[in-house]
C-alpha cells in the first residue's frame, strides 16, 4: 500500500518559538489531510485538517499548508507553549494494502517545548 | 458524556488466551474503526465497519475477529494471543460512510500486554 512520510521524528524548541512538521504522501487522488495530537497515555485528538481544494487553513496558533502538486503538507505551530508538547501525527486518505481507501498515518513527531 | 468509550482500559493476559475489547460510540456515527498502535507509536488501521457492514479488513491475522452488533458498537475478539499482539488498540468513529475522508474520533485506547 501507499504511505505517508513524516519528518522530523523528534523536534525540540524553546517556548515561544515556532515548530514545523512536514509530511509527504504518494497518492495524487488523496483528498483529506488531518493532523492529530497525542499526549502521553492519551488518545489521538484532531487539531486541524485540510482538504485538497484548499491550500492553507489556520486556527489560532496552528496552521496547515497543502501543496497538492508536490504532494506534501505541513503543520505550523507558532508561539509554542509547554502544553504543546506531545506526539503529532499527520494522516492522508490513501489506498491500503487491500485496495481500500483509508486514513493512513505518518510515523509521528515528538515535539518537546522547553520552558 | 463520553463520545467514544472502550473497555477494558488495561488488559494483561497470558500467551494463548482469548480476549475481547469492547467499543461504544454515542455520536450517532455510521462508521467505526479499530487501530493498533505499537510500541514505536505507529498507528495502523485494522478494520472498519459502516452500519454493521465490514468495509475495511487490512492484513490482520485471522485470530482477530471484529463484530458489530449495531452501528454504535464494535468489538474486537482476539484468539490465541501472542507476544506480538501487545500494543494499544484504539477504537474510532466517523460520521458517514467515506472511511478515511472524514474526521475520526478516537476512544481512550486499550493497553494490551501479553506475557
Short mmCIF file of C-alpha atoms in Angstrom, two decimals:
data_model
loop_
_atom_site.label_atom_id
_atom_site.label_comp_id
_atom_site.label_asym_id
_atom_site.label_seq_id
_atom_site.Cartn_x
_atom_site.Cartn_y
_atom_site.Cartn_z
CA UNK A 1 0.00 0.00 0.00
CA UNK A 2 0.88 3.66 -0.14
CA UNK A 3 2.31 5.54 2.79
CA UNK A 4 2.82 8.89 4.47
CA UNK A 5 6.33 10.06 5.31
CA UNK A 6 6.64 12.39 8.31
CA UNK A 7 9.64 14.46 9.42
CA UNK A 8 11.25 15.13 11.80
CA UNK A 9 10.72 12.25 14.22
CA UNK A 10 11.65 14.48 17.15
CA UNK A 11 11.63 18.25 17.49
CA UNK A 12 12.76 20.34 20.42
CA UNK A 13 12.01 24.08 20.52
CA UNK A 14 12.13 26.86 23.06
CA UNK A 15 8.88 28.21 24.40
CA UNK A 16 7.66 30.97 22.12
CA UNK A 17 9.42 29.65 19.03
CA UNK A 18 7.65 28.15 16.03
CA UNK A 19 7.53 24.46 15.15
CA UNK A 20 7.08 22.98 11.69
CA UNK A 21 6.33 19.34 10.89
CA UNK A 22 6.26 18.09 7.31
CA UNK A 23 4.58 15.16 5.59
CA UNK A 24 4.63 13.76 2.09
CA UNK A 25 2.22 11.30 0.54
CA UNK A 26 2.15 9.19 -2.60
CA UNK A 27 -1.43 9.20 -3.95
CA UNK A 28 -2.40 12.15 -6.13
CA UNK A 29 -6.09 11.27 -5.56
CA UNK A 30 -5.83 11.86 -1.81
CA UNK A 31 -8.32 14.42 -0.61
CA UNK A 32 -8.25 14.65 3.18
CA UNK A 33 -5.29 15.55 5.42
CA UNK A 34 -5.87 15.70 9.19
CA UNK A 35 -3.39 16.33 11.97
CA UNK A 36 -3.73 14.62 15.34
CA UNK A 37 -2.10 15.41 18.67
CA UNK A 38 -1.47 12.59 21.13
CA UNK A 39 -0.39 13.39 24.67
CA UNK A 40 1.36 10.71 26.70
CA UNK A 41 -1.03 7.90 27.55
CA UNK A 42 -3.97 9.63 25.87
CA UNK A 43 -5.99 9.21 22.70
CA UNK A 44 -5.12 10.94 19.40
CA UNK A 45 -7.18 14.10 19.04
CA UNK A 46 -7.81 16.07 15.87
CA UNK A 47 -6.27 19.54 15.98
CA UNK A 48 -6.75 20.68 12.39
CA UNK A 49 -7.50 19.25 8.97
CA UNK A 50 -7.44 20.39 5.37
CA UNK A 51 -8.99 19.17 2.14
CA UNK A 52 -7.47 19.17 -1.30
CA UNK A 53 -9.46 22.16 -2.56
CA UNK A 54 -7.75 24.46 -0.04
CA UNK A 55 -4.09 25.47 0.16
CA UNK A 56 -3.96 26.76 3.71
CA UNK A 57 -6.04 26.72 6.87
CA UNK A 58 -5.44 28.46 10.17
CA UNK A 59 -6.84 28.10 13.66
CA UNK A 60 -5.29 30.48 16.18
CA UNK A 61 -1.67 29.35 16.67
CA UNK A 62 -1.99 26.35 14.38
CA UNK A 63 -1.91 26.36 10.58
CA UNK A 64 -1.69 23.71 7.92
CA UNK A 65 -0.48 24.20 4.35
CA UNK A 66 -1.03 21.81 1.46
CA UNK A 67 0.84 21.57 -1.83
CA UNK A 68 -1.09 19.09 -3.96
CA UNK A 69 1.30 19.29 -6.88
CA UNK A 70 4.28 18.35 -4.75
CA UNK A 71 2.15 16.02 -2.57
CA UNK A 72 3.23 17.46 0.74
CA UNK A 73 1.58 19.21 3.65
CA UNK A 74 2.90 20.85 6.78
CA UNK A 75 1.79 21.75 10.30
CA UNK A 76 2.91 25.08 11.72
CA UNK A 77 2.61 25.91 15.40
CA UNK A 78 3.51 29.47 16.39
CA UNK A 79 4.28 30.83 19.86
CA UNK A 80 4.75 27.33 21.22
CA UNK A 81 3.86 26.62 24.85
CA UNK A 82 4.89 23.73 27.12
CA UNK A 83 1.39 22.24 26.79
CA UNK A 84 2.04 21.82 23.06
CA UNK A 85 4.49 19.04 23.97
CA UNK A 86 3.07 15.82 22.54
CA UNK A 87 3.36 13.45 19.60
CA UNK A 88 1.84 14.85 16.41
CA UNK A 89 0.60 12.62 13.59
CA UNK A 90 -0.21 13.63 10.06
CA UNK A 91 -2.52 11.45 8.00
CA UNK A 92 -3.91 11.17 4.50
CA UNK A 93 -6.58 9.09 2.82
CA UNK A 94 -4.61 6.54 0.83
CA UNK A 95 -5.16 3.19 -0.82
CA UNK A 96 -4.21 0.47 1.66
CA UNK A 97 -2.66 -2.97 1.10
CA UNK A 98 -6.11 -4.42 0.45
CA UNK A 99 -7.12 -1.81 -2.11
CA UNK A 100 -9.43 0.24 0.11
CA UNK A 101 -9.12 3.97 0.76
CA UNK A 102 -8.44 4.58 4.45
CA UNK A 103 -6.75 7.07 6.72
CA UNK A 104 -3.03 6.29 6.76
CA UNK A 105 -0.93 7.87 9.49
CA UNK A 106 2.62 9.14 9.44
CA UNK A 107 5.11 7.79 11.95
CA UNK A 108 4.68 10.72 14.35
CA UNK A 109 6.77 13.67 15.55
CA UNK A 110 7.58 14.00 19.21
CA UNK A 111 7.53 17.75 19.96
CA UNK A 112 9.18 18.96 23.13
CA UNK A 113 8.70 22.60 24.08
CA UNK A 114 11.34 23.72 26.56
CA UNK A 115 10.16 26.36 29.06
CA UNK B 1 -20.98 12.22 28.06
CA UNK B 2 -18.03 10.21 26.69
CA UNK B 3 -18.20 10.17 22.90
CA UNK B 4 -16.19 7.01 22.15
CA UNK B 5 -15.57 4.62 25.02
CA UNK B 6 -13.63 1.37 25.28
CA UNK B 7 -13.41 -1.39 27.86
CA UNK B 8 -11.24 -2.54 29.38
CA UNK B 9 -8.64 0.21 29.66
CA UNK B 10 -5.91 -2.25 30.56
CA UNK B 11 -5.64 -5.93 29.74
CA UNK B 12 -2.82 -8.16 30.96
CA UNK B 13 -3.05 -11.79 29.92
CA UNK B 14 -1.05 -14.91 29.18
CA UNK B 15 0.02 -16.11 25.75
CA UNK B 16 -2.55 -18.42 24.20
CA UNK B 17 -5.56 -16.86 25.92
CA UNK B 18 -8.60 -15.41 24.15
CA UNK B 19 -9.74 -11.90 24.99
CA UNK B 20 -12.25 -9.29 23.84
CA UNK B 21 -12.26 -5.49 23.74
CA UNK B 22 -15.50 -3.55 23.52
CA UNK B 23 -16.16 -0.15 21.95
CA UNK B 24 -19.21 2.07 22.01
CA UNK B 25 -19.90 5.48 20.48
CA UNK B 26 -22.80 7.80 21.30
CA UNK B 27 -22.16 10.25 18.47
CA UNK B 28 -24.66 8.69 16.10
CA UNK B 29 -21.85 7.93 13.65
CA UNK B 30 -22.21 5.35 10.91
CA UNK B 31 -18.60 4.15 10.68
CA UNK B 32 -16.34 2.63 13.32
CA UNK B 33 -12.72 1.52 13.23
CA UNK B 34 -10.08 -0.47 15.06
CA UNK B 35 -6.49 0.73 15.04
CA UNK B 36 -3.36 -0.84 16.51
CA UNK B 37 -0.61 1.38 17.94
CA UNK B 38 2.63 -0.48 18.50
CA UNK B 39 5.49 0.29 20.86
CA UNK B 40 7.00 2.71 18.35
CA UNK B 41 3.71 4.64 18.32
CA UNK B 42 2.93 3.65 14.74
CA UNK B 43 -0.87 3.82 14.25
CA UNK B 44 -2.30 1.39 11.71
CA UNK B 45 -5.85 0.61 10.71
CA UNK B 46 -7.08 -2.95 11.20
CA UNK B 47 -10.82 -2.94 10.47
CA UNK B 48 -13.67 -0.61 9.64
CA UNK B 49 -17.43 -1.13 9.77
CA UNK B 50 -20.12 1.02 8.20
CA UNK B 51 -23.63 0.41 9.55
CA UNK B 52 -22.62 -3.05 10.80
CA UNK B 53 -21.03 -4.00 7.48
CA UNK B 54 -17.30 -4.73 7.26
CA UNK B 55 -15.77 -2.34 4.72
CA UNK B 56 -12.06 -2.40 5.56
CA UNK B 57 -10.23 -5.55 6.56
CA UNK B 58 -6.49 -4.98 6.47
CA UNK B 59 -3.80 -7.63 6.54
CA UNK B 60 -4.51 -8.82 10.06
CA UNK B 61 -4.12 -12.41 11.36
CA UNK B 62 -7.31 -14.48 11.37
CA UNK B 63 -7.01 -14.63 15.15
CA UNK B 64 -8.51 -11.12 15.18
CA UNK B 65 -12.25 -11.03 14.59
CA UNK B 66 -14.31 -7.84 14.78
CA UNK B 67 -18.04 -7.87 15.42
CA UNK B 68 -20.54 -5.05 15.14
CA UNK B 69 -23.90 -5.90 16.74
CA UNK B 70 -25.23 -2.44 15.84
CA UNK B 71 -23.76 0.73 14.42
CA UNK B 72 -22.97 2.13 17.88
CA UNK B 73 -20.85 -0.85 18.94
CA UNK B 74 -17.75 -2.50 17.56
CA UNK B 75 -16.00 -5.27 19.45
CA UNK B 76 -12.69 -6.98 18.80
CA UNK B 77 -12.07 -10.58 19.76
CA UNK B 78 -8.55 -11.98 19.72
CA UNK B 79 -7.87 -15.72 19.84
CA UNK B 80 -4.65 -17.43 20.89
CA UNK B 81 -2.91 -14.25 21.96
CA UNK B 82 0.78 -13.89 21.04
CA UNK B 83 3.52 -11.70 22.49
CA UNK B 84 3.46 -9.55 19.35
CA UNK B 85 -0.16 -8.62 19.98
CA UNK B 86 0.95 -6.40 22.85
CA UNK B 87 0.00 -2.88 21.83
CA UNK B 88 -2.57 -0.16 22.41
CA UNK B 89 -5.80 -0.77 20.50
CA UNK B 90 -7.85 2.28 19.63
CA UNK B 91 -11.43 2.35 18.52
CA UNK B 92 -12.60 5.33 16.47
CA UNK B 93 -15.73 6.52 14.72
CA UNK B 94 -16.69 8.91 11.93
CA UNK B 95 -19.98 10.30 10.80
CA UNK B 96 -20.64 8.98 7.30
CA UNK B 97 -19.52 6.19 5.02
CA UNK B 98 -16.47 7.78 3.44
CA UNK B 99 -13.92 5.91 5.52
CA UNK B 100 -10.66 7.83 5.52
CA UNK B 101 -12.14 11.08 4.30
CA UNK B 102 -13.89 12.26 7.46
CA UNK B 103 -12.90 13.36 10.92
CA UNK B 104 -12.32 10.37 13.14
CA UNK B 105 -12.90 10.49 16.90
CA UNK B 106 -10.80 8.10 18.96
CA UNK B 107 -11.59 6.19 22.10
CA UNK B 108 -9.20 6.22 25.09
CA UNK B 109 -7.43 3.05 24.00
CA UNK B 110 -7.00 -0.43 25.49
CA UNK B 111 -3.47 -1.27 26.59
CA UNK B 112 -2.95 -4.98 25.97
CA UNK B 113 0.06 -6.74 27.43
CA UNK B 114 0.61 -10.38 26.58
CA UNK B 115 3.01 -12.23 28.89
#
